[in-house]
Amino acid sequence: MSFTDLFKEGHQTRNKAHFASIASIAMSDGKISDDELLLLKSLAIKLEVEDSDVDKILNDPTQYPIIPSNSVEERLERLHDLFDMIFSDNRIDAKELVLITKYAIGLGYNATIANDLIQNSIDIYTGNISFDEYKYLITVSYTHLRAHETEADL
């Protein structure tokens, strides 16, 4: 097996594990809503999880353990995907909070950082941020966008 094949297989395994974690959160209240199912289907496409694997995962998401990433950006993206699923019904319940906390720790964050990231994410998703926090987020975003503009854009 070539290095490329090994890399591709590892990437697919990580994506299936991530999808399974999202499915677990969707199922935490005992059912998958229509909105959750739409988001799951969208994420399956994004994560390149085949339909046959989606069915297997939805039948038993616990068969795929969390596989942490060394990439800070990938870990944050994984948390973001989970928060999209959690807030598909515009709220977070106690079971979902327990699951996402376990998942964040499974991704490699220590408990303190995991709790801070989760609380900050909840504040962002619920719109419970101060003007200073809003201004900071917008300024960082604007600065990032400006840094990637070309002279033709100016």
PDB file of C-alpha atoms in Angstrom:
ATOM      1  CA  MET A   1       0.000   0.000   0.000  1.00  0.00           C
ATOM      2  CA  SER A   2       1.428   3.386  -0.998  1.00  0.00           C
ATOM      3  CA  PHE A   3       1.895   6.328   1.343  1.00  0.00           C
ATOM      4  CA  THR A   4      -0.862   8.168  -0.523  1.00  0.00           C
ATOM      5  CA  ASP A   5      -3.268   5.275   0.036  1.00  0.00           C
ATOM      6  CA  LEU A   6      -2.388   5.163   3.742  1.00  0.00           C
ATOM      7  CA  PHE A   7      -2.959   8.918   4.057  1.00  0.00           C
ATOM      8  CA  LYS A   8      -6.279   8.716   2.209  1.00  0.00           C
ATOM      9  CA  GLU A   9      -7.439   5.770   4.330  1.00  0.00           C
ATOM     10  CA  GLY A  10      -6.497   7.580   7.551  1.00  0.00           C
ATOM     11  CA  HIS A  11      -8.288  10.727   6.391  1.00  0.00           C
ATOM     12  CA  GLN A  12     -11.443   8.747   5.564  1.00  0.00           C
ATOM     13  CA  THR A  13     -11.329   6.999   8.950  1.00  0.00           C
ATOM     14  CA  ARG A  14     -11.019  10.354  10.774  1.00  0.00           C
ATOM     15  CA  ASN A  15     -13.932  11.753   8.768  1.00  0.00           C
ATOM     16  CA  LYS A  16     -16.127   8.733   9.567  1.00  0.00           C
ATOM     17  CA  ALA A  17     -15.254   9.059  13.258  1.00  0.00           C
ATOM     18  CA  HIS A  18     -16.116  12.763  13.179  1.00  0.00           C
ATOM     19  CA  PHE A  19     -19.388  12.054  11.400  1.00  0.00           C
ATOM     20  CA  ALA A  20     -20.191   9.380  13.992  1.00  0.00           C
ATOM     21  CA  SER A  21     -19.602  11.907  16.795  1.00  0.00           C
ATOM     22  CA  ILE A  22     -21.971  14.345  15.131  1.00  0.00           C
ATOM     23  CA  ALA A  23     -24.542  11.581  14.661  1.00  0.00           C
ATOM     24  CA  SER A  24     -24.239  10.711  18.369  1.00  0.00           C
ATOM     25  CA  ILE A  25     -25.032  14.286  19.296  1.00  0.00           C
ATOM     26  CA  ALA A  26     -27.981  14.336  16.881  1.00  0.00           C
ATOM     27  CA  MET A  27     -29.299  11.164  18.540  1.00  0.00           C
ATOM     28  CA  SER A  28     -28.713  12.327  22.107  1.00  0.00           C
ATOM     29  CA  ASP A  29     -32.387  13.210  22.546  1.00  0.00           C
ATOM     30  CA  GLY A  30     -33.487   9.821  21.190  1.00  0.00           C
ATOM     31  CA  LYS A  31     -34.403  10.936  17.680  1.00  0.00           C
ATOM     32  CA  ILE A  32     -33.005  12.748  14.662  1.00  0.00           C
ATOM     33  CA  SER A  33     -35.116  15.711  13.575  1.00  0.00           C
ATOM     34  CA  ASP A  34     -35.593  16.651   9.924  1.00  0.00           C
ATOM     35  CA  ASP A  35     -33.220  19.626  10.371  1.00  0.00           C
ATOM     36  CA  GLU A  36     -30.611  17.384  11.966  1.00  0.00           C
ATOM     37  CA  LEU A  37     -30.948  14.838   9.162  1.00  0.00           C
ATOM     38  CA  LEU A  38     -30.451  17.553   6.535  1.00  0.00           C
ATOM     39  CA  LEU A  39     -27.352  18.772   8.338  1.00  0.00           C
ATOM     40  CA  LEU A  40     -26.050  15.198   8.679  1.00  0.00           C
ATOM     41  CA  LYS A  41     -26.503  14.605   4.948  1.00  0.00           C
ATOM     42  CA  SER A  42     -24.727  17.862   4.174  1.00  0.00           C
ATOM     43  CA  LEU A  43     -21.853  17.004   6.506  1.00  0.00           C
ATOM     44  CA  ALA A  44     -21.588  13.508   5.039  1.00  0.00           C
ATOM     45  CA  ILE A  45     -20.996  15.089   1.634  1.00  0.00           C
ATOM     46  CA  LYS A  46     -18.512  17.598   3.073  1.00  0.00           C
ATOM     47  CA  LEU A  47     -16.656  14.828   4.893  1.00  0.00           C
ATOM     48  CA  GLU A  48     -16.845  12.482   1.866  1.00  0.00           C
ATOM     49  CA  VAL A  49     -18.606   9.746   3.847  1.00  0.00           C
ATOM     50  CA  GLU A  50     -20.267   7.283   1.470  1.00  0.00           C
ATOM     51  CA  ASP A  51     -24.002   6.596   1.743  1.00  0.00           C
ATOM     52  CA  SER A  52     -23.421   2.987   2.813  1.00  0.00           C
ATOM     53  CA  ASP A  53     -21.157   4.200   5.627  1.00  0.00           C
ATOM     54  CA  VAL A  54     -23.702   6.853   6.638  1.00  0.00           C
ATOM     55  CA  ASP A  55     -26.301   4.120   7.124  1.00  0.00           C
ATOM     56  CA  LYS A  56     -23.903   1.986   9.199  1.00  0.00           C
ATOM     57  CA  ILE A  57     -22.882   4.957  11.314  1.00  0.00           C
ATOM     58  CA  LEU A  58     -26.479   6.057  11.923  1.00  0.00           C
ATOM     59  CA  ASN A  59     -27.303   2.524  13.069  1.00  0.00           C
ATOM     60  CA  ASP A  60     -24.435   2.504  15.593  1.00  0.00           C
ATOM     61  CA  PRO A  61     -22.299   5.644  15.852  1.00  0.00           C
ATOM     62  CA  THR A  62     -20.398   4.208  18.836  1.00  0.00           C
ATOM     63  CA  GLN A  63     -18.411   1.906  16.527  1.00  0.00           C
ATOM     64  CA  TYR A  64     -16.128   4.826  15.585  1.00  0.00           C
ATOM     65  CA  PRO A  65     -13.908   6.274  18.339  1.00  0.00           C
ATOM     66  CA  ILE A  66     -12.806   9.919  18.347  1.00  0.00           C
ATOM     67  CA  ILE A  67      -9.551  10.370  16.443  1.00  0.00           C
ATOM     68  CA  PRO A  68      -7.837  13.599  17.531  1.00  0.00           C
ATOM     69  CA  SER A  69      -6.084  15.815  14.999  1.00  0.00           C
ATOM     70  CA  ASN A  70      -2.736  17.557  15.444  1.00  0.00           C
ATOM     71  CA  SER A  71      -4.094  20.550  13.528  1.00  0.00           C
ATOM     72  CA  VAL A  72      -5.529  23.328  15.701  1.00  0.00           C
ATOM     73  CA  GLU A  73      -7.669  24.521  12.808  1.00  0.00           C
ATOM     74  CA  GLU A  74      -9.057  21.034  12.123  1.00  0.00           C
ATOM     75  CA  ARG A  75      -9.946  20.561  15.808  1.00  0.00           C
ATOM     76  CA  LEU A  76     -11.775  23.908  15.839  1.00  0.00           C
ATOM     77  CA  GLU A  77     -13.551  23.016  12.596  1.00  0.00           C
ATOM     78  CA  ARG A  78     -14.670  19.718  14.155  1.00  0.00           C
ATOM     79  CA  LEU A  79     -16.082  21.584  17.173  1.00  0.00           C
ATOM     80  CA  HIS A  80     -17.788  24.052  14.848  1.00  0.00           C
ATOM     81  CA  ASP A  81     -19.452  21.197  12.943  1.00  0.00           C
ATOM     82  CA  LEU A  82     -20.708  19.775  16.230  1.00  0.00           C
ATOM     83  CA  PHE A  83     -22.083  23.118  17.353  1.00  0.00           C
ATOM     84  CA  ASP A  84     -23.882  23.444  14.003  1.00  0.00           C
ATOM     85  CA  MET A  85     -25.570  20.115  14.750  1.00  0.00           C
ATOM     86  CA  ILE A  86     -26.361  20.993  18.352  1.00  0.00           C
ATOM     87  CA  PHE A  87     -27.845  24.362  17.457  1.00  0.00           C
ATOM     88  CA  SER A  88     -29.853  23.048  14.486  1.00  0.00           C
ATOM     89  CA  ASP A  89     -32.790  23.278  16.912  1.00  0.00           C
ATOM     90  CA  ASN A  90     -31.530  26.615  18.340  1.00  0.00           C
ATOM     91  CA  ARG A  91     -30.716  25.250  21.792  1.00  0.00           C
ATOM     92  CA  ILE A  92     -28.326  23.005  23.680  1.00  0.00           C
ATOM     93  CA  ASP A  93     -29.583  20.499  26.228  1.00  0.00           C
ATOM     94  CA  ALA A  94     -27.744  18.822  29.093  1.00  0.00           C
ATOM     95  CA  LYS A  95     -27.019  15.592  27.178  1.00  0.00           C
ATOM     96  CA  GLU A  96     -25.576  17.526  24.256  1.00  0.00           C
ATOM     97  CA  LEU A  97     -23.402  19.558  26.623  1.00  0.00           C
ATOM     98  CA  VAL A  98     -22.013  16.382  28.193  1.00  0.00           C
ATOM     99  CA  LEU A  99     -21.351  14.858  24.756  1.00  0.00           C
ATOM    100  CA  ILE A 100     -19.611  17.904  23.313  1.00  0.00           C
ATOM    101  CA  THR A 101     -17.487  18.237  26.454  1.00  0.00           C
ATOM    102  CA  LYS A 102     -16.387  14.611  26.116  1.00  0.00           C
ATOM    103  CA  TYR A 103     -15.748  15.161  22.425  1.00  0.00           C
ATOM    104  CA  ALA A 104     -13.663  18.307  23.005  1.00  0.00           C
ATOM    105  CA  ILE A 105     -11.530  16.446  25.545  1.00  0.00           C
ATOM    106  CA  GLY A 106     -11.294  13.524  23.114  1.00  0.00           C
ATOM    107  CA  LEU A 107      -9.986  15.938  20.490  1.00  0.00           C
ATOM    108  CA  GLY A 108      -7.081  16.690  22.807  1.00  0.00           C
ATOM    109  CA  TYR A 109      -8.159  19.797  24.716  1.00  0.00           C
ATOM    110  CA  ASN A 110      -7.656  19.729  28.467  1.00  0.00           C
ATOM    111  CA  ALA A 111     -10.821  20.129  30.564  1.00  0.00           C
ATOM    112  CA  THR A 112     -10.266  23.838  31.273  1.00  0.00           C
ATOM    113  CA  ILE A 113      -9.693  24.793  27.650  1.00  0.00           C
ATOM    114  CA  ALA A 114     -12.542  22.535  26.501  1.00  0.00           C
ATOM    115  CA  ASN A 115     -14.964  24.200  28.922  1.00  0.00           C
ATOM    116  CA  ASP A 116     -13.821  27.692  27.873  1.00  0.00           C
ATOM    117  CA  LEU A 117     -14.161  26.871  24.158  1.00  0.00           C
ATOM    118  CA  ILE A 118     -17.586  25.367  24.725  1.00  0.00           C
ATOM    119  CA  GLN A 119     -18.860  28.282  26.794  1.00  0.00           C
ATOM    120  CA  ASN A 120     -17.527  30.822  24.284  1.00  0.00           C
ATOM    121  CA  SER A 121     -19.115  28.854  21.446  1.00  0.00           C
ATOM    122  CA  ILE A 122     -22.449  28.713  23.261  1.00  0.00           C
ATOM    123  CA  ASP A 123     -22.267  32.475  23.804  1.00  0.00           C
ATOM    124  CA  ILE A 124     -21.584  33.010  20.095  1.00  0.00           C
ATOM    125  CA  TYR A 125     -24.309  30.618  18.915  1.00  0.00           C
ATOM    126  CA  THR A 126     -26.896  32.114  21.264  1.00  0.00           C
ATOM    127  CA  GLY A 127     -25.926  35.693  20.448  1.00  0.00           C
ATOM    128  CA  ASN A 128     -24.877  36.252  24.036  1.00  0.00           C
ATOM    129  CA  ILE A 129     -21.742  38.233  23.293  1.00  0.00           C
ATOM    130  CA  SER A 130     -20.821  41.751  24.322  1.00  0.00           C
ATOM    131  CA  PHE A 131     -20.196  44.559  21.884  1.00  0.00           C
ATOM    132  CA  ASP A 132     -16.450  44.348  22.599  1.00  0.00           C
ATOM    133  CA  GLU A 133     -16.442  40.632  21.745  1.00  0.00           C
ATOM    134  CA  TYR A 134     -18.484  41.301  18.614  1.00  0.00           C
ATOM    135  CA  LYS A 135     -16.127  44.102  17.597  1.00  0.00           C
ATOM    136  CA  TYR A 136     -13.126  41.841  18.163  1.00  0.00           C
ATOM    137  CA  LEU A 137     -14.572  39.030  16.048  1.00  0.00           C
ATOM    138  CA  ILE A 138     -15.493  41.413  13.233  1.00  0.00           C
ATOM    139  CA  THR A 139     -12.104  43.176  13.386  1.00  0.00           C
ATOM    140  CA  VAL A 140     -10.205  39.874  13.228  1.00  0.00           C
ATOM    141  CA  SER A 141     -12.391  38.717  10.340  1.00  0.00           C
ATOM    142  CA  TYR A 142     -12.015  42.022   8.475  1.00  0.00           C
ATOM    143  CA  THR A 143      -8.242  42.066   9.037  1.00  0.00           C
ATOM    144  CA  HIS A 144      -7.993  38.505   7.736  1.00  0.00           C
ATOM    145  CA  LEU A 145     -10.030  39.376   4.640  1.00  0.00           C
ATOM    146  CA  ARG A 146      -7.981  42.511   3.957  1.00  0.00           C
ATOM    147  CA  ALA A 147      -4.757  40.525   4.221  1.00  0.00           C
ATOM    148  CA  HIS A 148      -5.937  38.295   1.372  1.00  0.00           C
ATOM    149  CA  GLU A 149      -7.077  41.037  -0.996  1.00  0.00           C
ATOM    150  CA  THR A 150      -5.139  41.675  -4.170  1.00  0.00           C
ATOM    151  CA  GLU A 151      -4.345  45.089  -5.587  1.00  0.00           C
ATOM    152  CA  ALA A 152      -7.103  44.505  -8.151  1.00  0.00           C
ATOM    153  CA  ASP A 153      -9.593  44.262  -5.273  1.00  0.00           C
ATOM    154  CA  LEU A 154      -8.576  47.669  -3.916  1.00  0.00           C
TER     155      LEU A 154
END
